[in-house]
Coordinates of C-alpha atoms in Angstrom, one line a residue:
M9 CA 62.1 -27.5 27.4
S10 CA 61.4 -29.4 24.1
L11 CA 64.5 -29.6 21.8
Y12 CA 62.2 -29.5 19.0
P13 CA 60.3 -26.9 17.2
T14 CA 56.5 -27.1 18.1
K15 CA 54.1 -26.1 15.5
A16 CA 52.6 -22.7 15.9
D17 CA 48.8 -22.6 16.4
P18 CA 46.8 -22.7 13.2
E19 CA 45.1 -19.4 12.0
P20 CA 41.5 -19.2 12.6
R21 CA 39.7 -20.6 9.4
L22 CA 37.7 -17.8 7.8
R23 CA 33.9 -19.0 7.1
D24 CA 31.7 -17.4 4.5
T25 CA 29.3 -16.4 7.3
P26 CA 29.6 -16.2 11.2
E27 CA 28.9 -19.2 13.2
D28 CA 25.4 -20.3 14.7
I29 CA 24.5 -18.7 18.0
S30 CA 22.8 -21.1 20.4
F31 CA 20.5 -20.1 23.2
E32 CA 18.9 -21.9 26.1
A33 CA 15.6 -20.8 24.8
A34 CA 14.1 -19.7 21.3
A35 CA 14.8 -16.0 20.2
N36 CA 11.9 -13.8 19.6
T37 CA 13.9 -11.2 18.1
I38 CA 17.1 -10.2 16.5
A39 CA 18.5 -6.9 15.5
F40 CA 22.1 -5.8 14.2
H41 CA 23.7 -2.4 15.3
P42 CA 24.1 0.2 12.7
N43 CA 27.5 0.4 12.5
Q44 CA 29.3 -2.4 14.0
D45 CA 29.5 -6.0 14.1
I46 CA 27.3 -6.3 16.8
L47 CA 24.1 -8.6 17.1
A48 CA 21.2 -8.2 19.9
A49 CA 18.6 -11.0 20.6
G50 CA 15.7 -11.3 23.0
D51 CA 14.0 -14.7 23.9
V52 CA 11.1 -15.9 25.2
D53 CA 12.2 -15.9 28.7
G54 CA 12.7 -12.4 28.8
D55 CA 16.5 -12.4 28.3
V56 CA 18.7 -10.2 26.1
Y57 CA 21.8 -11.0 24.8
V58 CA 24.5 -8.7 22.9
Y59 CA 27.2 -10.6 20.7
S60 CA 30.1 -9.2 18.8
Y61 CA 30.1 -11.7 15.7
S62 CA 32.8 -12.7 13.2
C63 CA 33.4 -14.7 10.0
L64 CA 36.7 -16.0 12.0
E65 CA 36.1 -19.8 13.1
G66 CA 35.4 -19.2 17.1
G67 CA 35.3 -15.5 16.6
N68 CA 31.6 -15.1 18.3
R69 CA 31.6 -13.8 21.3
Q70 CA 28.9 -12.8 24.0
L71 CA 29.5 -9.2 25.3
W72 CA 26.5 -9.2 27.8
S73 CA 22.9 -10.3 28.7
S74 CA 20.1 -8.8 30.5
G75 CA 17.2 -10.4 32.5
H76 CA 15.3 -7.4 33.4
H77 CA 12.2 -8.4 31.5
L78 CA 9.8 -10.6 33.8
K79 CA 8.2 -12.2 30.6
S80 CA 9.0 -12.9 26.8
C81 CA 10.9 -10.2 24.8
R82 CA 9.0 -9.3 22.1
E83 CA 11.2 -7.2 20.0
V84 CA 14.7 -5.4 20.2
S85 CA 16.2 -2.3 18.3
F86 CA 19.3 -0.1 18.3
S87 CA 19.0 3.6 18.5
Q88 CA 20.4 5.1 15.4
D89 CA 23.7 5.9 16.7
G90 CA 24.1 2.3 18.0
N91 CA 24.8 3.7 21.8
Q92 CA 21.4 2.2 23.1
L93 CA 19.3 -0.7 22.9
F94 CA 15.5 -0.7 22.8
T95 CA 13.7 -3.8 24.1
V96 CA 9.7 -4.3 24.6
S97 CA 8.1 -7.2 26.3
K98 CA 5.1 -9.4 26.9
D99 CA 5.4 -7.8 30.6
K100 CA 4.1 -4.3 28.9
S101 CA 7.4 -2.5 29.8
I102 CA 9.9 -0.8 27.4
H103 CA 13.8 -0.6 28.4
I104 CA 16.5 1.2 27.2
L105 CA 20.0 -0.2 27.8
N106 CA 23.4 1.0 27.5
V107 CA 24.8 -0.9 24.7
E108 CA 28.8 -0.5 25.7
E109 CA 27.9 -1.7 29.4
G110 CA 24.5 -3.5 29.1
R111 CA 23.5 -1.1 31.9
L112 CA 19.6 -0.4 32.3
V113 CA 19.5 3.6 31.5
T114 CA 15.7 3.9 31.1
R115 CA 12.7 1.9 32.0
F116 CA 8.8 2.2 31.1
F117 CA 7.4 0.0 33.6
K118 CA 3.7 -0.5 32.6
A119 CA 3.8 1.4 29.1
H120 CA 0.9 -0.2 27.8
S121 CA -2.2 -1.8 29.3
S122 CA -1.5 -4.9 27.0
A123 CA 1.4 -7.1 26.2
L124 CA 3.9 -5.4 24.0
N125 CA 4.3 -6.9 20.6
S126 CA 6.3 -4.5 18.4
L127 CA 8.9 -1.7 18.3
L128 CA 10.1 0.8 15.8
V129 CA 13.0 3.4 16.8
I130 CA 12.3 6.5 14.4
D131 CA 14.8 8.8 14.9
E132 CA 17.3 10.1 17.9
H133 CA 14.2 11.0 20.2
L134 CA 11.2 9.3 18.7
F135 CA 10.1 5.6 18.9
A136 CA 6.7 3.9 18.5
T137 CA 5.3 0.5 20.3
G138 CA 2.4 -1.4 19.4
D139 CA 0.6 -4.0 21.7
D140 CA -1.6 -7.2 21.5
G141 CA -4.9 -5.2 21.9
G142 CA -3.8 -2.9 18.8
M143 CA -2.7 0.1 20.6
L144 CA 0.0 2.3 19.0
K145 CA 1.9 4.7 20.9
V146 CA 4.6 7.3 19.7
W147 CA 7.4 8.3 22.7
D148 CA 9.3 11.2 23.0
L149 CA 12.2 10.8 24.9
R150 CA 12.9 14.5 25.4
K151 CA 9.4 14.5 27.4
G152 CA 10.0 10.5 28.7
T153 CA 6.4 10.1 27.9
A154 CA 4.1 9.1 25.1
I155 CA 3.1 11.9 22.8
M156 CA 0.6 9.9 20.6
E157 CA -2.0 7.3 21.5
M158 CA -4.2 5.6 19.1
R159 CA -6.1 2.4 19.2
Q160 CA -7.2 1.9 15.4
H161 CA -6.6 -2.0 15.1
E162 CA -8.6 -4.7 16.5
E163 CA -6.0 -7.1 16.9
Y164 CA -2.2 -7.1 17.5
I165 CA -0.2 -4.5 15.9
S166 CA 2.4 -7.1 14.1
S167 CA 5.2 -4.9 12.5
M168 CA 5.6 -1.1 11.6
A169 CA 7.5 1.0 9.1
I170 CA 7.9 4.5 8.4
D171 CA 8.8 6.9 5.4
E172 CA 12.1 8.4 4.9
N173 CA 10.6 11.9 5.5
K174 CA 9.7 10.3 9.0
K175 CA 6.0 11.8 8.4
L176 CA 3.8 8.3 7.9
L177 CA 4.0 5.5 10.0
L178 CA 2.6 2.3 8.8
T179 CA 1.3 -0.9 10.8
T180 CA 0.3 -4.2 9.9
S181 CA -1.9 -6.1 12.3
G182 CA -3.7 -9.4 13.2
D183 CA -6.8 -7.9 12.0
G184 CA -5.8 -8.3 8.3
T185 CA -5.4 -4.5 8.1
M186 CA -2.6 -1.9 7.3
G187 CA -2.9 1.3 9.3
V188 CA -1.5 4.8 8.3
F189 CA -0.7 7.5 11.0
N190 CA 0.7 10.8 10.1
I191 CA 2.8 11.2 13.6
K192 CA 4.2 15.0 12.4
R193 CA 0.5 16.0 12.4
R194 CA -0.3 13.1 15.4
R195 CA -3.3 11.9 13.8
F196 CA -4.9 8.5 12.2
E197 CA -5.0 8.6 8.3
L198 CA -6.8 5.4 7.3
L199 CA -7.2 1.5 7.7
S200 CA -6.8 -0.2 4.4
E201 CA -9.4 -2.7 3.6
P202 CA -8.9 -5.9 5.3
Q203 CA -7.2 -9.1 3.8
S204 CA -7.9 -12.6 4.5
G205 CA -5.8 -13.6 7.2
D206 CA -3.3 -11.9 9.9
L207 CA -0.9 -9.1 8.2
T208 CA 2.4 -10.1 9.7
S209 CA 5.0 -7.8 8.6
V210 CA 5.5 -4.5 6.4
A211 CA 8.5 -3.2 4.2
L212 CA 9.1 -0.2 1.9
M213 CA 10.1 -1.1 -1.5
K214 CA 11.0 0.3 -5.1
R215 CA 12.3 3.8 -3.2
G216 CA 9.2 4.1 -1.1
K217 CA 6.9 3.8 -3.9
K218 CA 5.4 0.3 -2.9
V219 CA 4.5 -0.7 0.3
A220 CA 4.9 -5.1 0.6
C221 CA 2.5 -6.9 3.4
G222 CA 3.3 -10.2 4.4
S223 CA 0.3 -12.5 5.7
G224 CA -0.2 -15.4 7.8
E225 CA -1.7 -17.2 4.6
G226 CA 1.6 -16.9 2.6
T227 CA 0.7 -13.7 0.3
I228 CA 2.2 -10.7 0.0
Y229 CA 0.0 -8.1 -0.6
L230 CA 1.2 -4.8 -2.4
F231 CA 0.1 -1.2 -1.8
S232 CA 1.1 1.9 -4.2
W233 CA 2.0 5.1 -1.8
D234 CA -0.7 6.9 -2.8
G235 CA -3.1 4.5 -2.4
F236 CA -3.5 2.7 0.7
G237 CA -6.8 1.7 1.0
A238 CA -7.0 -0.9 -1.5
T239 CA -4.0 -3.2 -2.6
S240 CA -2.6 -2.6 -6.3
D241 CA -1.4 -6.1 -6.3
R242 CA -1.0 -9.3 -4.6
F243 CA 1.5 -12.7 -4.9
A244 CA 0.9 -16.0 -3.4
V245 CA 4.2 -17.2 -2.6
K246 CA 4.4 -21.0 -2.4
A247 CA 4.6 -21.2 1.7
E248 CA 2.4 -22.0 4.4
S249 CA 2.9 -18.4 5.8
I250 CA 4.9 -15.3 5.8
D251 CA 5.7 -14.4 9.4
C252 CA 8.4 -12.0 8.6
M253 CA 10.3 -10.5 6.2
V254 CA 13.2 -7.8 5.6
P255 CA 14.2 -5.7 2.4
V256 CA 17.6 -6.3 1.0
T257 CA 17.3 -4.2 -2.0
E258 CA 14.8 -1.9 -3.7
N259 CA 13.2 -5.0 -5.4
V260 CA 14.2 -8.0 -3.5
L261 CA 13.3 -8.8 0.1
C262 CA 13.5 -11.8 2.1
T263 CA 10.8 -13.8 4.1
G264 CA 10.7 -16.4 6.6
S265 CA 7.9 -18.7 7.3
I266 CA 6.4 -21.4 9.6
D267 CA 7.9 -24.1 7.5
G268 CA 11.7 -22.9 8.2
V269 CA 12.7 -21.6 4.9
I270 CA 13.9 -18.4 4.2
R271 CA 12.9 -17.2 0.7
A272 CA 14.2 -14.5 -1.3
V273 CA 11.4 -12.6 -3.3
N274 CA 11.5 -10.0 -6.1
I275 CA 8.9 -7.4 -6.2
L276 CA 7.7 -6.2 -9.5
P277 CA 7.6 -8.7 -11.4
N278 CA 6.7 -11.0 -8.4
Q279 CA 8.7 -13.9 -8.3
V280 CA 10.2 -16.2 -5.6
I281 CA 14.0 -16.2 -6.6
G282 CA 14.8 -19.1 -4.1
S283 CA 16.1 -20.1 -0.9
V284 CA 18.6 -18.2 1.1
G285 CA 18.7 -20.8 4.0
Q286 CA 16.7 -22.9 6.5
H287 CA 16.2 -23.7 10.2
L288 CA 14.9 -27.3 9.5
G289 CA 11.3 -27.6 10.2
E290 CA 11.6 -24.9 12.8
P291 CA 9.4 -21.8 12.2
I292 CA 10.9 -18.5 11.7
E293 CA 10.5 -15.5 14.0
Q294 CA 12.4 -12.7 12.6
L295 CA 15.1 -11.9 10.0
A296 CA 17.5 -8.7 10.1
K297 CA 20.0 -7.6 7.4
S298 CA 23.5 -6.5 8.7
H299 CA 24.9 -2.8 8.3
T300 CA 27.1 -3.9 5.6
G301 CA 24.2 -5.5 3.7
Q302 CA 26.3 -8.6 3.0
L303 CA 24.7 -10.9 5.7
L304 CA 21.0 -11.9 6.8
A305 CA 20.5 -13.3 10.7
S306 CA 17.4 -15.4 11.2
C307 CA 16.2 -16.7 14.6
G308 CA 13.9 -19.7 15.0
H309 CA 12.5 -22.4 17.2
D310 CA 15.6 -24.4 17.1
Q311 CA 17.3 -21.8 19.7
K312 CA 19.7 -20.7 17.2
V313 CA 20.5 -17.3 15.4
K314 CA 21.9 -18.6 12.1
F315 CA 23.7 -16.1 9.4
W316 CA 23.2 -16.3 5.7
D317 CA 25.6 -14.7 3.1
I318 CA 23.1 -12.4 0.7
S319 CA 25.8 -10.4 -1.1
L320 CA 24.8 -11.9 -4.3
L321 CA 21.0 -10.8 -4.0
C322 CA 22.5 -7.4 -4.2
S323 CA 23.7 -7.8 -8.2
V324 CA 20.7 -9.7 -9.5
V325 CA 17.7 -8.5 -11.8
V326 CA 14.8 -10.8 -12.3
D327 CA 13.6 -11.2 -15.9
D328 CA 9.5 -11.1 -16.5
Y329 CA 8.3 -13.8 -15.2
R330 CA 5.7 -14.7 -18.0
K331 CA 9.2 -15.3 -19.9
R332 CA 10.4 -17.9 -17.6
K333 CA 9.8 -21.4 -17.1
K334 CA 8.0 -22.6 -14.0
S335 CA 10.2 -25.0 -11.9
G336 CA 8.7 -26.6 -8.7
Q337 CA 11.9 -26.7 -7.0
L338 CA 13.3 -23.8 -4.9
K339 CA 16.6 -22.6 -6.1
S340 CA 19.5 -22.3 -3.5
L341 CA 21.0 -19.1 -3.2
S342 CA 23.8 -19.8 -0.8
R343 CA 26.2 -22.6 0.1
K344 CA 24.4 -22.9 3.3
A345 CA 21.0 -23.2 1.7
L346 CA 19.9 -27.1 1.3
G347 CA 21.2 -28.2 -2.3
G348 CA 24.2 -25.7 -2.2
R349 CA 23.9 -22.6 -4.8
E350 CA 23.7 -24.8 -8.1
D351 CA 22.6 -22.8 -10.9
F352 CA 21.2 -19.8 -9.2
F353 CA 22.3 -17.4 -12.1
A354 CA 20.9 -19.8 -15.1
D355 CA 17.9 -17.6 -15.6
M356 CA 18.9 -14.5 -14.3
R357 CA 21.0 -11.6 -15.3
E358 CA 23.3 -9.3 -13.6
E359 CA 23.3 -6.0 -14.5
A360 CA 24.6 -2.9 -13.4
D361 CA 22.0 -0.5 -14.6
A362 CA 19.5 -1.2 -12.2
P363 CA 17.8 2.4 -12.8
K364 CA 16.9 1.5 -16.2
E365 CA 15.0 -1.8 -15.2
E366 CA 13.2 -0.1 -12.5
Q367 CA 11.9 2.7 -15.1
E368 CA 10.6 -0.2 -17.4
E369 CA 8.9 -1.8 -14.3
E370 CA 7.1 1.6 -13.7
S371 CA 5.5 1.8 -17.1
N372 CA 4.7 -1.7 -17.5
S373 CA 1.3 -3.0 -16.2
D374 CA 2.4 -5.4 -13.8
D375 CA 0.9 -3.7 -11.0
S376 CA -2.5 -4.8 -11.1
D377 CA -4.8 -6.8 -9.3

């Protein structure tokens, strides 16, 4: 026994964000738990992992993994209560797992005739799936089967979103169109006019009054809620592509690109605010926002899930882009983004009265082709 007092172990260092999570294969998809600090990921080998995460150094912990899928896991999503995890795969199957134990609860073996590509949990009973052939299915867990099957797209369904009333389901597709489906009446409403290039992602913005669609050519197309047929506006982001995006506030969304950069973009006025972070030179597959709204997670071809602090984006209002000086350099919005945070707030103003700004936006003429 030592006669001298020993030093106590140092307290774990508190970080701005959790540490990166590394995988043996590239992760295609990630999702945050709706009310706990838990993240799920699915990879190209078909494996699904569930982690608890923490900003304490060394605080991330794998809770369980599942290897039930035979091919690449394309999308994961938690149920609204967080008790179940839905997964879809290139092997055409849908799995529902118990989050606490990782136990397989339900399996739809050959759910589609083509490889599954997208998934949307609608409520505690309904969820939707889209496949590589353009088929959309809406499932009812109470009946254990699909209650709506429609193939209106000519190419893969890349992404889906639904309005607050759980009535209109929106889909984006590799055929360049956005689809509108009424799931309450179980009918197809319309396809938008085709855009140039694949539509890769969809998000509802401006309290549901605007729909933003990302494209493989790096353009964001905007639709008004009452005018789905034709775009009301379009905005070319200086990126090779927009492969995924997630809303951060009613006005700001984050996009992931093949160049590995995560950009924060303001909608109406349309402006790239800056860079949240990056997977150096590696394409980004998916983005997700945490249940607190403070963290963004990203997964890319570098076989990592990275976390980014987006808390400052919630308090920013962008001035009209016509009055701003154009700058060729992408501003850094977090300490981990290349270049640090720099003078992010130099030409922005923090404003508590956000609704006033929104009223001005609704009455101005920015929303035009």
